[in-house]
Every structure is written in structure tokens, then in C-alpha cells.
PDB file of C-alpha atoms in Angstrom:
ATOM      1  CA  UNK A   1     146.348 111.311  86.809  1.00  0.00           C
ATOM      2  CA  UNK A   2     148.437 109.399  89.077  1.00  0.00           C
ATOM      3  CA  UNK A   3     147.951 111.799  92.528  1.00  0.00           C
ATOM      4  CA  UNK A   4     144.525 110.948  92.180  1.00  0.00           C
ATOM      5  CA  UNK A   5     142.770 108.348  94.189  1.00  0.00           C
ATOM      6  CA  UNK A   6     139.570 106.850  94.696  1.00  0.00           C
ATOM      7  CA  UNK A   7     137.655 105.978  97.440  1.00  0.00           C
ATOM      8  CA  UNK A   8     136.075 103.274  99.096  1.00  0.00           C
ATOM      9  CA  UNK A   9     133.410 106.607  99.303  1.00  0.00           C
ATOM     10  CA  UNK A  10     133.521 107.181  95.156  1.00  0.00           C
ATOM     11  CA  UNK A  11     133.511 103.508  94.741  1.00  0.00           C
ATOM     12  CA  UNK A  12     130.269 102.526  96.691  1.00  0.00           C
ATOM     13  CA  UNK A  13     128.775 105.736  94.977  1.00  0.00           C
ATOM     14  CA  UNK A  14     129.593 103.861  91.669  1.00  0.00           C
ATOM     15  CA  UNK A  15     128.163 100.388  93.047  1.00  0.00           C
ATOM     16  CA  UNK A  16     125.261 102.192  94.257  1.00  0.00           C
ATOM     17  CA  UNK A  17     124.326 103.331  90.992  1.00  0.00           C
ATOM     18  CA  UNK A  18     125.055  99.745  89.470  1.00  0.00           C
ATOM     19  CA  UNK A  19     122.818  98.192  92.046  1.00  0.00           C
ATOM     20  CA  UNK A  20     119.790 100.759  91.397  1.00  0.00           C
ATOM     21  CA  UNK A  21     120.278 100.193  86.872  1.00  0.00           C
ATOM     22  CA  UNK A  22     120.457  96.491  87.676  1.00  0.00           C
ATOM     23  CA  UNK A  23     116.548  94.917  86.356  1.00  0.00           C
ATOM     24  CA  UNK A  24     115.499  92.036  84.780  1.00  0.00           C
ATOM     25  CA  UNK A  25     115.872  93.914  81.777  1.00  0.00           C
ATOM     26  CA  UNK A  26     119.924  94.215  82.204  1.00  0.00           C
ATOM     27  CA  UNK A  27     120.995  91.019  83.260  1.00  0.00           C
ATOM     28  CA  UNK A  28     124.278  91.503  82.992  1.00  0.00           C
ATOM     29  CA  UNK A  29     124.527  94.833  85.412  1.00  0.00           C
ATOM     30  CA  UNK A  30     125.738  92.897  88.449  1.00  0.00           C
ATOM     31  CA  UNK A  31     129.240  91.716  85.932  1.00  0.00           C
ATOM     32  CA  UNK A  32     129.929  95.198  85.707  1.00  0.00           C
ATOM     33  CA  UNK A  33     129.649  95.661  90.080  1.00  0.00           C
ATOM     34  CA  UNK A  34     131.316  93.104  90.449  1.00  0.00           C
ATOM     35  CA  UNK A  35     134.508  94.306  88.306  1.00  0.00           C
ATOM     36  CA  UNK A  36     134.079  97.396  90.713  1.00  0.00           C
ATOM     37  CA  UNK A  37     134.543  95.261  94.214  1.00  0.00           C
ATOM     38  CA  UNK A  38     137.248  92.915  92.227  1.00  0.00           C
ATOM     39  CA  UNK A  39     139.338  95.943  91.615  1.00  0.00           C
ATOM     40  CA  UNK A  40     138.763  97.388  95.102  1.00  0.00           C
ATOM     41  CA  UNK A  41     139.776  94.381  96.536  1.00  0.00           C
ATOM     42  CA  UNK A  42     143.323  94.581  94.679  1.00  0.00           C
ATOM     43  CA  UNK A  43     143.941  97.666  95.494  1.00  0.00           C
ATOM     44  CA  UNK A  44     143.873  97.275  99.084  1.00  0.00           C
ATOM     45  CA  UNK A  45     145.604  93.673  98.980  1.00  0.00           C
ATOM     46  CA  UNK A  46     148.340  96.335  97.336  1.00  0.00           C
ATOM     47  CA  UNK A  47     148.343  97.985 100.055  1.00  0.00           C
ATOM     48  CA  UNK A  48     145.435 101.177  99.183  1.00  0.00           C
ATOM     49  CA  UNK A  49     143.486 100.804 102.476  1.00  0.00           C
ATOM     50  CA  UNK A  50     141.608 103.942 101.345  1.00  0.00           C
ATOM     51  CA  UNK A  51     139.977 101.790  98.625  1.00  0.00           C
ATOM     52  CA  UNK A  52     139.260  98.680 101.262  1.00  0.00           C
ATOM     53  CA  UNK A  53     135.836  97.809 100.344  1.00  0.00           C
ATOM     54  CA  UNK A  54     133.318  97.820 103.325  1.00  0.00           C
ATOM     55  CA  UNK A  55     129.984  95.927 103.678  1.00  0.00           C
ATOM     56  CA  UNK A  56     128.169  98.349 101.636  1.00  0.00           C
ATOM     57  CA  UNK A  57     130.171  97.647  98.943  1.00  0.00           C
ATOM     58  CA  UNK A  58     129.478  93.947  98.846  1.00  0.00           C
ATOM     59  CA  UNK A  59     126.028  94.439  99.779  1.00  0.00           C
ATOM     60  CA  UNK A  60     126.046  96.818  96.664  1.00  0.00           C
ATOM     61  CA  UNK A  61     126.783  93.664  94.243  1.00  0.00           C
ATOM     62  CA  UNK A  62     124.644  91.175  96.249  1.00  0.00           C
ATOM     63  CA  UNK A  63     121.576  93.971  95.523  1.00  0.00           C
ATOM     64  CA  UNK A  64     122.262  94.412  91.507  1.00  0.00           C
ATOM     65  CA  UNK A  65     122.682  90.485  91.678  1.00  0.00           C
ATOM     66  CA  UNK A  66     118.801  90.088  93.588  1.00  0.00           C
ATOM     67  CA  UNK A  67     117.306  92.768  91.361  1.00  0.00           C
ATOM     68  CA  UNK A  68     118.194  90.631  88.195  1.00  0.00           C
ATOM     69  CA  UNK A  69     115.827  88.016  89.283  1.00  0.00           C
ATOM     70  CA  UNK A  70     117.393  85.831  86.774  1.00  0.00           C
ATOM     71  CA  UNK A  71     117.536  81.757  87.856  1.00  0.00           C
ATOM     72  CA  UNK A  72     121.030  81.916  89.107  1.00  0.00           C
ATOM     73  CA  UNK A  73     121.096  85.221  90.896  1.00  0.00           C
ATOM     74  CA  UNK A  74     120.108  84.121  94.795  1.00  0.00           C
ATOM     75  CA  UNK A  75     123.465  81.569  94.379  1.00  0.00           C
ATOM     76  CA  UNK A  76     125.396  84.411  93.582  1.00  0.00           C
ATOM     77  CA  UNK A  77     124.014  86.616  95.832  1.00  0.00           C
ATOM     78  CA  UNK A  78     124.801  83.838  98.211  1.00  0.00           C
ATOM     79  CA  UNK A  79     127.968  83.085  97.169  1.00  0.00           C
ATOM     80  CA  UNK A  80     129.319  86.824  98.236  1.00  0.00           C
ATOM     81  CA  UNK A  81     128.001  86.183 101.660  1.00  0.00           C
ATOM     82  CA  UNK A  82     129.487  82.713 102.080  1.00  0.00           C
ATOM     83  CA  UNK A  83     133.147  84.632 100.626  1.00  0.00           C
ATOM     84  CA  UNK A  84     132.465  87.534 103.635  1.00  0.00           C
ATOM     85  CA  UNK A  85     132.159  84.675 106.355  1.00  0.00           C
ATOM     86  CA  UNK A  86     135.046  82.784 105.416  1.00  0.00           C
ATOM     87  CA  UNK A  87     137.521  85.174 104.854  1.00  0.00           C
ATOM     88  CA  UNK A  88     136.926  85.644 108.388  1.00  0.00           C
ATOM     89  CA  UNK A  89     137.917  82.731 109.244  1.00  0.00           C
ATOM     90  CA  UNK A  90     141.275  82.839 106.764  1.00  0.00           C
ATOM     91  CA  UNK A  91     141.632  85.819 109.172  1.00  0.00           C
ATOM     92  CA  UNK A  92     141.942  84.375 112.653  1.00  0.00           C
ATOM     93  CA  UNK A  93     145.718  82.564 111.495  1.00  0.00           C
ATOM     94  CA  UNK A  94     146.684  86.303 110.978  1.00  0.00           C
ATOM     95  CA  UNK A  95     146.395  87.041 107.608  1.00  0.00           C
ATOM     96  CA  UNK A  96     144.983  90.173 106.004  1.00  0.00           C
ATOM     97  CA  UNK A  97     141.822  90.475 104.790  1.00  0.00           C
ATOM     98  CA  UNK A  98     140.392  92.751 101.893  1.00  0.00           C
ATOM     99  CA  UNK A  99     136.836  91.101 102.439  1.00  0.00           C
ATOM    100  CA  UNK A 100     134.817  92.416 105.335  1.00  0.00           C
ATOM    101  CA  UNK A 101     132.112  90.271 107.582  1.00  0.00           C
ATOM    102  CA  UNK A 102     128.462  90.656 106.650  1.00  0.00           C
ATOM    103  CA  UNK A 103     126.297  92.536 108.561  1.00  0.00           C
ATOM    104  CA  UNK A 104     122.494  92.107 108.957  1.00  0.00           C
ATOM    105  CA  UNK A 105     122.149  94.198 105.532  1.00  0.00           C
ATOM    106  CA  UNK A 106     124.235  91.483 103.763  1.00  0.00           C
ATOM    107  CA  UNK A 107     121.596  88.632 105.015  1.00  0.00           C
ATOM    108  CA  UNK A 108     118.471  91.088 104.686  1.00  0.00           C
ATOM    109  CA  UNK A 109     119.878  91.197 100.740  1.00  0.00           C
ATOM    110  CA  UNK A 110     120.256  87.332 100.639  1.00  0.00           C
ATOM    111  CA  UNK A 111     116.959  87.006 102.069  1.00  0.00           C
ATOM    112  CA  UNK A 112     115.391  89.057  99.284  1.00  0.00           C
ATOM    113  CA  UNK A 113     116.653  87.683  95.980  1.00  0.00           C
ATOM    114  CA  UNK A 114     115.635  83.904  97.574  1.00  0.00           C
ATOM    115  CA  UNK A 115     112.329  85.744  98.418  1.00  0.00           C
ATOM    116  CA  UNK A 116     112.043  87.012  94.906  1.00  0.00           C
ATOM    117  CA  UNK A 117     112.504  82.978  92.865  1.00  0.00           C
ATOM    118  CA  UNK A 118     110.063  82.010  95.180  1.00  0.00           C
ATOM    119  CA  UNK A 119     111.679  79.691  97.918  1.00  0.00           C
ATOM    120  CA  UNK A 120     110.664  80.425 101.068  1.00  0.00           C
ATOM    121  CA  UNK A 121     113.133  77.247 102.889  1.00  0.00           C
ATOM    122  CA  UNK A 122     115.624  79.344 101.935  1.00  0.00           C
ATOM    123  CA  UNK A 123     114.858  82.255 103.206  1.00  0.00           C
ATOM    124  CA  UNK A 124     113.804  80.740 106.347  1.00  0.00           C
ATOM    125  CA  UNK A 125     117.009  79.034 106.838  1.00  0.00           C
ATOM    126  CA  UNK A 126     119.378  82.220 106.389  1.00  0.00           C
ATOM    127  CA  UNK A 127     117.366  83.593 109.448  1.00  0.00           C
ATOM    128  CA  UNK A 128     118.258  80.451 111.226  1.00  0.00           C
ATOM    129  CA  UNK A 129     121.601  81.231 110.750  1.00  0.00           C
ATOM    130  CA  UNK A 130     121.281  84.319 112.060  1.00  0.00           C
ATOM    131  CA  UNK A 131     119.706  83.533 115.295  1.00  0.00           C
ATOM    132  CA  UNK A 132     122.292  80.960 115.415  1.00  0.00           C
ATOM    133  CA  UNK A 133     125.473  83.568 114.892  1.00  0.00           C
ATOM    134  CA  UNK A 134     127.004  85.749 117.728  1.00  0.00           C
ATOM    135  CA  UNK A 135     128.120  88.476 115.340  1.00  0.00           C
ATOM    136  CA  UNK A 136     124.777  89.214 113.173  1.00  0.00           C
ATOM    137  CA  UNK A 137     121.626  89.448 114.695  1.00  0.00           C
ATOM    138  CA  UNK A 138     118.457  89.528 112.455  1.00  0.00           C
ATOM    139  CA  UNK A 139     116.237  92.750 112.791  1.00  0.00           C
ATOM    140  CA  UNK A 140     112.054  93.519 112.316  1.00  0.00           C
ATOM    141  CA  UNK A 141     112.892  93.473 108.511  1.00  0.00           C
ATOM    142  CA  UNK A 142     114.234  89.727 108.609  1.00  0.00           C
ATOM    143  CA  UNK A 143     111.370  88.493 110.068  1.00  0.00           C
ATOM    144  CA  UNK A 144     109.144  90.981 107.910  1.00  0.00           C
ATOM    145  CA  UNK A 145     111.325  88.800 105.111  1.00  0.00           C
ATOM    146  CA  UNK A 146     110.363  85.255 105.943  1.00  0.00           C
ATOM    147  CA  UNK A 147     106.740  86.050 106.428  1.00  0.00           C
ATOM    148  CA  UNK A 148     106.322  87.415 103.570  1.00  0.00           C
ATOM    149  CA  UNK A 149     108.070  84.604 101.494  1.00  0.00           C
ATOM    150  CA  UNK A 150     106.314  82.220 103.326  1.00  0.00           C
ATOM    151  CA  UNK A 151     102.778  84.157 102.177  1.00  0.00           C
ATOM    152  CA  UNK A 152     103.951  84.379  98.789  1.00  0.00           C
ATOM    153  CA  UNK A 153     103.721  81.186  98.635  1.00  0.00           C
ATOM    154  CA  UNK A 154     100.764  79.746 100.419  1.00  0.00           C
ATOM    155  CA  UNK A 155      99.371  81.824  97.000  1.00  0.00           C
ATOM    156  CA  UNK A 156     101.069  80.299  94.640  1.00  0.00           C
ATOM    157  CA  UNK A 157     100.286  77.395  92.624  1.00  0.00           C
ATOM    158  CA  UNK A 158     103.481  75.590  93.271  1.00  0.00           C
ATOM    159  CA  UNK A 159     102.233  74.226  96.793  1.00  0.00           C
ATOM    160  CA  UNK A 160     105.782  72.559  97.485  1.00  0.00           C
ATOM    161  CA  UNK A 161     105.777  72.355 101.324  1.00  0.00           C
ATOM    162  CA  UNK A 162     102.649  70.636 102.147  1.00  0.00           C
ATOM    163  CA  UNK A 163      98.906  70.717 102.274  1.00  0.00           C
ATOM    164  CA  UNK A 164      97.223  74.093 101.238  1.00  0.00           C
ATOM    165  CA  UNK A 165      97.255  76.546 104.166  1.00  0.00           C
ATOM    166  CA  UNK A 166     100.728  74.800 105.438  1.00  0.00           C
ATOM    167  CA  UNK A 167     102.319  77.896 104.195  1.00  0.00           C
ATOM    168  CA  UNK A 168     100.467  80.550 105.697  1.00  0.00           C
ATOM    169  CA  UNK A 169     100.771  78.725 109.084  1.00  0.00           C
ATOM    170  CA  UNK A 170     104.393  78.939 108.240  1.00  0.00           C
ATOM    171  CA  UNK A 171     104.096  82.578 107.796  1.00  0.00           C
ATOM    172  CA  UNK A 172     101.992  83.285 111.216  1.00  0.00           C
ATOM    173  CA  UNK A 173     104.065  80.953 113.727  1.00  0.00           C
ATOM    174  CA  UNK A 174     107.141  83.828 112.783  1.00  0.00           C
ATOM    175  CA  UNK A 175     104.710  86.755 113.517  1.00  0.00           C
ATOM    176  CA  UNK A 176     104.128  84.832 116.597  1.00  0.00           C
ATOM    177  CA  UNK A 177     107.971  84.583 117.134  1.00  0.00           C
ATOM    178  CA  UNK A 178     108.656  88.140 116.493  1.00  0.00           C
ATOM    179  CA  UNK A 179     105.876  88.867 118.775  1.00  0.00           C
ATOM    180  CA  UNK A 180     107.378  87.200 121.882  1.00  0.00           C
ATOM    181  CA  UNK A 181     110.840  88.686 120.936  1.00  0.00           C
ATOM    182  CA  UNK A 182     109.013  92.135 121.012  1.00  0.00           C
ATOM    183  CA  UNK A 183     107.488  91.467 124.089  1.00  0.00           C
ATOM    184  CA  UNK A 184     111.305  90.440 125.729  1.00  0.00           C
ATOM    185  CA  UNK A 185     112.461  93.643 125.125  1.00  0.00           C
ATOM    186  CA  UNK A 186     115.736  92.792 124.615  1.00  0.00           C
ATOM    187  CA  UNK A 187     115.936  93.727 121.298  1.00  0.00           C
ATOM    188  CA  UNK A 188     114.774  96.268 118.942  1.00  0.00           C
ATOM    189  CA  UNK A 189     112.893  93.834 117.150  1.00  0.00           C
ATOM    190  CA  UNK A 190     109.371  94.668 116.364  1.00  0.00           C
ATOM    191  CA  UNK A 191     106.138  94.185 114.302  1.00  0.00           C
ATOM    192  CA  UNK A 192     103.699  96.021 112.167  1.00  0.00           C
ATOM    193  CA  UNK A 193     100.342  96.390 111.229  1.00  0.00           C
ATOM    194  CA  UNK A 194     101.059  95.508 107.692  1.00  0.00           C
ATOM    195  CA  UNK A 195     102.326  92.039 108.886  1.00  0.00           C
ATOM    196  CA  UNK A 196      98.809  91.337 110.806  1.00  0.00           C
ATOM    197  CA  UNK A 197      97.218  92.199 107.963  1.00  0.00           C
ATOM    198  CA  UNK A 198      99.184  90.406 105.010  1.00  0.00           C
ATOM    199  CA  UNK A 199      98.062  87.219 107.263  1.00  0.00           C
ATOM    200  CA  UNK A 200      94.945  88.179 107.168  1.00  0.00           C
ATOM    201  CA  UNK A 201      94.477  89.379 103.237  1.00  0.00           C
ATOM    202  CA  UNK A 202      96.323  85.784 102.947  1.00  0.00           C
ATOM    203  CA  UNK A 203      94.198  83.551 104.910  1.00  0.00           C
ATOM    204  CA  UNK A 204      91.152  85.185 102.684  1.00  0.00           C
ATOM    205  CA  UNK A 205      92.629  84.789  99.127  1.00  0.00           C
ATOM    206  CA  UNK A 206      93.950  81.454  99.439  1.00  0.00           C
ATOM    207  CA  UNK A 207      92.149  78.661  97.980  1.00  0.00           C
ATOM    208  CA  UNK A 208      92.401  76.857 100.869  1.00  0.00           C
ATOM    209  CA  UNK A 209      89.179  76.305 102.861  1.00  0.00           C
ATOM    210  CA  UNK A 210      90.471  73.974 105.321  1.00  0.00           C
ATOM    211  CA  UNK A 211      89.881  75.109 109.722  1.00  0.00           C
ATOM    212  CA  UNK A 212      93.183  76.182 110.114  1.00  0.00           C
ATOM    213  CA  UNK A 213      92.765  78.605 107.983  1.00  0.00           C
ATOM    214  CA  UNK A 214      90.171  80.087 109.934  1.00  0.00           C
ATOM    215  CA  UNK A 215      92.188  79.597 113.801  1.00  0.00           C
ATOM    216  CA  UNK A 216      95.355  81.668 112.033  1.00  0.00           C
ATOM    217  CA  UNK A 217      92.636  84.027 110.516  1.00  0.00           C
ATOM    218  CA  UNK A 218      91.324  84.407 113.743  1.00  0.00           C
ATOM    219  CA  UNK A 219      94.451  84.747 116.215  1.00  0.00           C
ATOM    220  CA  UNK A 220      95.902  87.078 114.034  1.00  0.00           C
ATOM    221  CA  UNK A 221      92.909  88.953 114.022  1.00  0.00           C
ATOM    222  CA  UNK A 222      92.230  88.993 118.185  1.00  0.00           C
ATOM    223  CA  UNK A 223      96.328  89.614 118.188  1.00  0.00           C
ATOM    224  CA  UNK A 224      96.727  92.516 115.965  1.00  0.00           C
ATOM    225  CA  UNK A 225      93.547  93.555 117.998  1.00  0.00           C
ATOM    226  CA  UNK A 226      95.113  93.172 121.409  1.00  0.00           C
ATOM    227  CA  UNK A 227      98.647  94.822 120.213  1.00  0.00           C
ATOM    228  CA  UNK A 228      99.757  98.432 120.414  1.00  0.00           C
ATOM    229  CA  UNK A 229      98.029  98.783 116.764  1.00  0.00           C
ATOM    230  CA  UNK A 230      94.740  98.333 117.040  1.00  0.00           C
ATOM    231  CA  UNK A 231      92.099  96.542 114.952  1.00  0.00           C
ATOM    232  CA  UNK A 232      90.245  98.505 111.868  1.00  0.00           C
ATOM    233  CA  UNK A 233      87.611  97.817 109.522  1.00  0.00           C
ATOM    234  CA  UNK A 234      89.251  95.704 106.952  1.00  0.00           C
ATOM    235  CA  UNK A 235      90.694  93.578 109.088  1.00  0.00           C
ATOM    236  CA  UNK A 236      86.780  92.815 109.752  1.00  0.00           C
ATOM    237  CA  UNK A 237      86.135  92.432 106.389  1.00  0.00           C
ATOM    238  CA  UNK A 238      89.010  89.752 105.601  1.00  0.00           C
ATOM    239  CA  UNK A 239      88.268  87.698 108.501  1.00  0.00           C
ATOM    240  CA  UNK A 240      84.470  87.915 107.575  1.00  0.00           C
ATOM    241  CA  UNK A 241      85.417  86.425 104.338  1.00  0.00           C
ATOM    242  CA  UNK A 242      87.742  83.447 105.738  1.00  0.00           C
ATOM    243  CA  UNK A 243      84.944  82.536 108.539  1.00  0.00           C
ATOM    244  CA  UNK A 244      82.390  82.497 105.728  1.00  0.00           C
ATOM    245  CA  UNK A 245      84.427  80.329 103.644  1.00  0.00           C
ATOM    246  CA  UNK A 246      85.731  78.000 105.654  1.00  0.00           C
ATOM    247  CA  UNK A 247      82.420  77.540 107.510  1.00  0.00           C
ATOM    248  CA  UNK A 248      79.908  77.597 104.282  1.00  0.00           C
ATOM    249  CA  UNK A 249      78.163  76.230 103.040  1.00  0.00           C
ATOM    250  CA  UNK A 250      78.367  73.004 104.192  1.00  0.00           C
ATOM    251  CA  UNK A 251      78.222  74.027 107.765  1.00  0.00           C
ATOM    252  CA  UNK A 252      75.271  76.798 108.186  1.00  0.00           C
ATOM    253  CA  UNK A 253      74.929  76.734 111.225  1.00  0.00           C
ATOM    254  CA  UNK A 254      78.169  77.576 112.675  1.00  0.00           C
ATOM    255  CA  UNK A 255      78.973  80.089 109.908  1.00  0.00           C
ATOM    256  CA  UNK A 256      75.250  81.731 111.174  1.00  0.00           C
ATOM    257  CA  UNK A 257      76.755  81.932 114.886  1.00  0.00           C
ATOM    258  CA  UNK A 258      80.038  83.132 113.660  1.00  0.00           C
ATOM    259  CA  UNK A 259      79.001  85.512 111.514  1.00  0.00           C
ATOM    260  CA  UNK A 260      76.313  87.051 114.238  1.00  0.00           C
ATOM    261  CA  UNK A 261      79.458  87.155 116.621  1.00  0.00           C
ATOM    262  CA  UNK A 262      81.312  89.301 114.129  1.00  0.00           C
ATOM    263  CA  UNK A 263      78.825  91.742 113.330  1.00  0.00           C
ATOM    264  CA  UNK A 264      77.887  92.252 116.774  1.00  0.00           C
ATOM    265  CA  UNK A 265      81.553  92.878 117.624  1.00  0.00           C
ATOM    266  CA  UNK A 266      82.085  94.879 114.542  1.00  0.00           C
ATOM    267  CA  UNK A 267      79.231  97.423 115.726  1.00  0.00           C
ATOM    268  CA  UNK A 268      80.439  97.533 118.991  1.00  0.00           C
ATOM    269  CA  UNK A 269      83.919  98.365 117.921  1.00  0.00           C
ATOM    270  CA  UNK A 270      82.515 101.013 115.503  1.00  0.00           C
ATOM    271  CA  UNK A 271      83.896  99.656 112.240  1.00  0.00           C
ATOM    272  CA  UNK A 272      80.877  98.613 110.475  1.00  0.00           C
ATOM    273  CA  UNK A 273      81.438  99.558 106.868  1.00  0.00           C
ATOM    274  CA  UNK A 274      79.899  99.636 104.072  1.00  0.00           C
ATOM    275  CA  UNK A 275      82.207  97.037 102.292  1.00  0.00           C
ATOM    276  CA  UNK A 276      81.740  94.809 105.226  1.00  0.00           C
ATOM    277  CA  UNK A 277      77.606  95.408 104.758  1.00  0.00           C
ATOM    278  CA  UNK A 278      78.294  94.646 101.197  1.00  0.00           C
ATOM    279  CA  UNK A 279      80.163  91.333 101.783  1.00  0.00           C
ATOM    280  CA  UNK A 280      76.984  90.433 104.538  1.00  0.00           C
ATOM    281  CA  UNK A 281      74.598  91.042 100.959  1.00  0.00           C
ATOM    282  CA  UNK A 282      76.626  90.566  97.955  1.00  0.00           C
ATOM    283  CA  UNK A 283      79.872  88.675  98.548  1.00  0.00           C
ATOM    284  CA  UNK A 284      82.398  86.984  95.963  1.00  0.00           C
ATOM    285  CA  UNK A 285      84.554  84.879  97.510  1.00  0.00           C
ATOM    286  CA  UNK A 286      82.079  82.556  98.928  1.00  0.00           C
ATOM    287  CA  UNK A 287      78.167  81.750  99.260  1.00  0.00           C
ATOM    288  CA  UNK A 288      75.999  84.819  99.756  1.00  0.00           C
ATOM    289  CA  UNK A 289      75.049  85.305 103.214  1.00  0.00           C
ATOM    290  CA  UNK A 290      70.648  84.952 102.385  1.00  0.00           C
ATOM    291  CA  UNK A 291      67.837  84.164 104.216  1.00  0.00           C
ATOM    292  CA  UNK A 292      67.679  80.919 102.751  1.00  0.00           C
ATOM    293  CA  UNK A 293      71.075  80.066 104.086  1.00  0.00           C
ATOM    294  CA  UNK A 294      69.589  80.686 107.684  1.00  0.00           C
ATOM    295  CA  UNK A 295      70.956  84.368 107.885  1.00  0.00           C
ATOM    296  CA  UNK A 296      69.080  87.424 106.534  1.00  0.00           C
ATOM    297  CA  UNK A 297      71.075  91.084 106.720  1.00  0.00           C
ATOM    298  CA  UNK A 298      68.026  92.539 108.410  1.00  0.00           C
ATOM    299  CA  UNK A 299      67.840  89.954 111.134  1.00  0.00           C
ATOM    300  CA  UNK A 300      71.631  90.669 111.930  1.00  0.00           C
ATOM    301  CA  UNK A 301      71.920  94.784 111.573  1.00  0.00           C
ATOM    302  CA  UNK A 302      68.181  95.698 111.145  1.00  0.00           C
ATOM    303  CA  UNK A 303      66.846  98.341 108.731  1.00  0.00           C
ATOM    304  CA  UNK A 304      68.488 101.510 107.840  1.00  0.00           C
ATOM    305  CA  UNK A 305      70.107 103.952 108.794  1.00  0.00           C
ATOM    306  CA  UNK A 306      72.408 102.537 111.307  1.00  0.00           C
ATOM    307  CA  UNK A 307      73.442 104.108 114.339  1.00  0.00           C
ATOM    308  CA  UNK A 308      76.245 106.142 113.891  1.00  0.00           C
ATOM    309  CA  UNK A 309      78.459 104.637 116.751  1.00  0.00           C
ATOM    310  CA  UNK A 310      78.447 101.608 114.737  1.00  0.00           C
ATOM    311  CA  UNK A 311      81.027 103.526 112.223  1.00  0.00           C
ATOM    312  CA  UNK A 312      82.229 106.025 114.730  1.00  0.00           C
ATOM    313  CA  UNK A 313      86.159 104.859 114.512  1.00  0.00           C
ATOM    314  CA  UNK A 314      86.211 104.492 110.950  1.00  0.00           C
ATOM    315  CA  UNK A 315      88.510 106.965 108.369  1.00  0.00           C
ATOM    316  CA  UNK A 316      86.270 106.990 105.474  1.00  0.00           C
ATOM    317  CA  UNK A 317      83.418 107.181 106.403  1.00  0.00           C
ATOM    318  CA  UNK A 318      82.128 106.014 102.990  1.00  0.00           C
TER     319      UNK A 318
END
């Protein structure tokens, strides 16, 4: 019917549907989304203001491309981001454009696309671009994506960005930057316990065994302990893995001192878990801490049953 016109709301509903349908098994779906977006742009240029695309429209197309994870998907996402930016420069000369400026969600979607393709450097560049912009401010999600991208790189086998452990350091540096900005109270930026845990887990799982791994692990542990989130039993378990991996078996004296101190702190904080004890007795990621290594479980904890105060803060008492 000629008297019925679709609005941006109707178009965005369709675009959101295409974005959800886009997967690695449906690589052509973004082309359908682009076709709709071009229709909206054409209608707007012909005077149909109600059909003019907004940032949500463009974000849906970008999301669709990102979901396909094709070799060119992130590049296509960034092409649309650049179009949104460049069209604003045209507007300065007084020409009307049907393209809205990008928002933080636009950047985050493009960053996610690069993250999925394993390019942490490009993810980081986009955050730095937002930082340098006076129009778009990065949010907590933006920082989270950069941190996740570097941690993902640390656990990959490609090792494109320096020695093992370098990507972990990059991730932790961005977490520290996020924490510093949170302290200024100048924005709604904020860290989350998952970010601290991701740093610790990656430090425990990486193949790197250099001293900087332990330095990062300990720093993340104590930063989390001093934060509003506090520490938990899992953090103690991961830090135990990190220390034992980095310090032993070639440095048993320092390892024994590290383990003894950590066990005492764990008991004092009330987070002595069965998993922590099992890692002391039967670790899987490093040489067992046994009497022959200078550390005996009975000397660290005494004989069971252990005082209930040592596990007072555990959610799961098993």
C-alpha cells in the first residue's frame, strides 16, 4: 500500500533480527542487513525522514558482520565505522547526510569483531581512538574488550606480540588504567571481579614461566583484595598455581617461602578450600609440593580436621 510507510523503528526491528541470525554458518546474512540499510539511506535522501537510519541501524549491520567471523568481517565492520565518521565531516560543509555519528556501542561492536579474529592490537587501537576523540567516550565494556583480547592472545599459540607473558602484562596494564580512572570518579567507568579473575586464571594457564608472570599475578591478587569486590577462594587457588609454576622446582627455597606465606594468608582470610588443599598435595600444573621438595603438607596445615575459621568465608563448604 502506498499510504503505509515503514519507519526507522520497523527497519531496526528487521535489522536486529538479521544481526541475531548472522553466524559462521550464515555468512551471507550481513549482505541482507546491508541491503536494508541502503534502502533506509536512500529513503532518507529522498526526503523520508521517518526512515532515516540511526546509530542502532548501523550497529545492527556491524554486529551482523562481526557474528560471522569471516576473514574480512572485522574489516567490513570498521568500514561502516569509518563511513559514519567521514559523513560527519561532510556535514560541516552544510550538506545533509543520512548517516549518524558513531557511538560507544559502535566502537565496541567493531572491537568485538577484531577480538573474535584474534587481533588485540587493533582492539587496543580503537580504544585509543575513542580516548583521543571528543565525541565518543570509552566505557567499561570497551576496556573489558581490550583486556580480554590481550588475555586471549596470551593463551594462543601465535605469540605475535613479544615474548610469552607480554600479552598478559598488556592486559594487566589496561586493568590498572581502568582502576585509576575509576578512582577519579570523573566517569561511570568501573572494573569488575571477573577482570581480576581473568588475569589470575590466564597467569596460571599460560605456558610462560618467567618471573613477570608471578609479578602480574601477585599484583592482580592484591589489587582485587584491596578493591570493593574483595578476594575469594578461587583467587587463592590460582595464585598458588602461578607461584608454584614460576618458582619451582628450580627455586624450591623461594617457592617454599611463597607457599607457606600464601597458606597462612589463606587460612587467616578464611578461604581454605578443598581445591586449595588438593593443589598443595596433588597439583596438576607443576611439580608436586612434597616433603622431598622441602614442604610437607602436615607442616603447612597440621593434621585434619582443620579449624572451621580457616574456611569461614567459603560459599561452598565442600
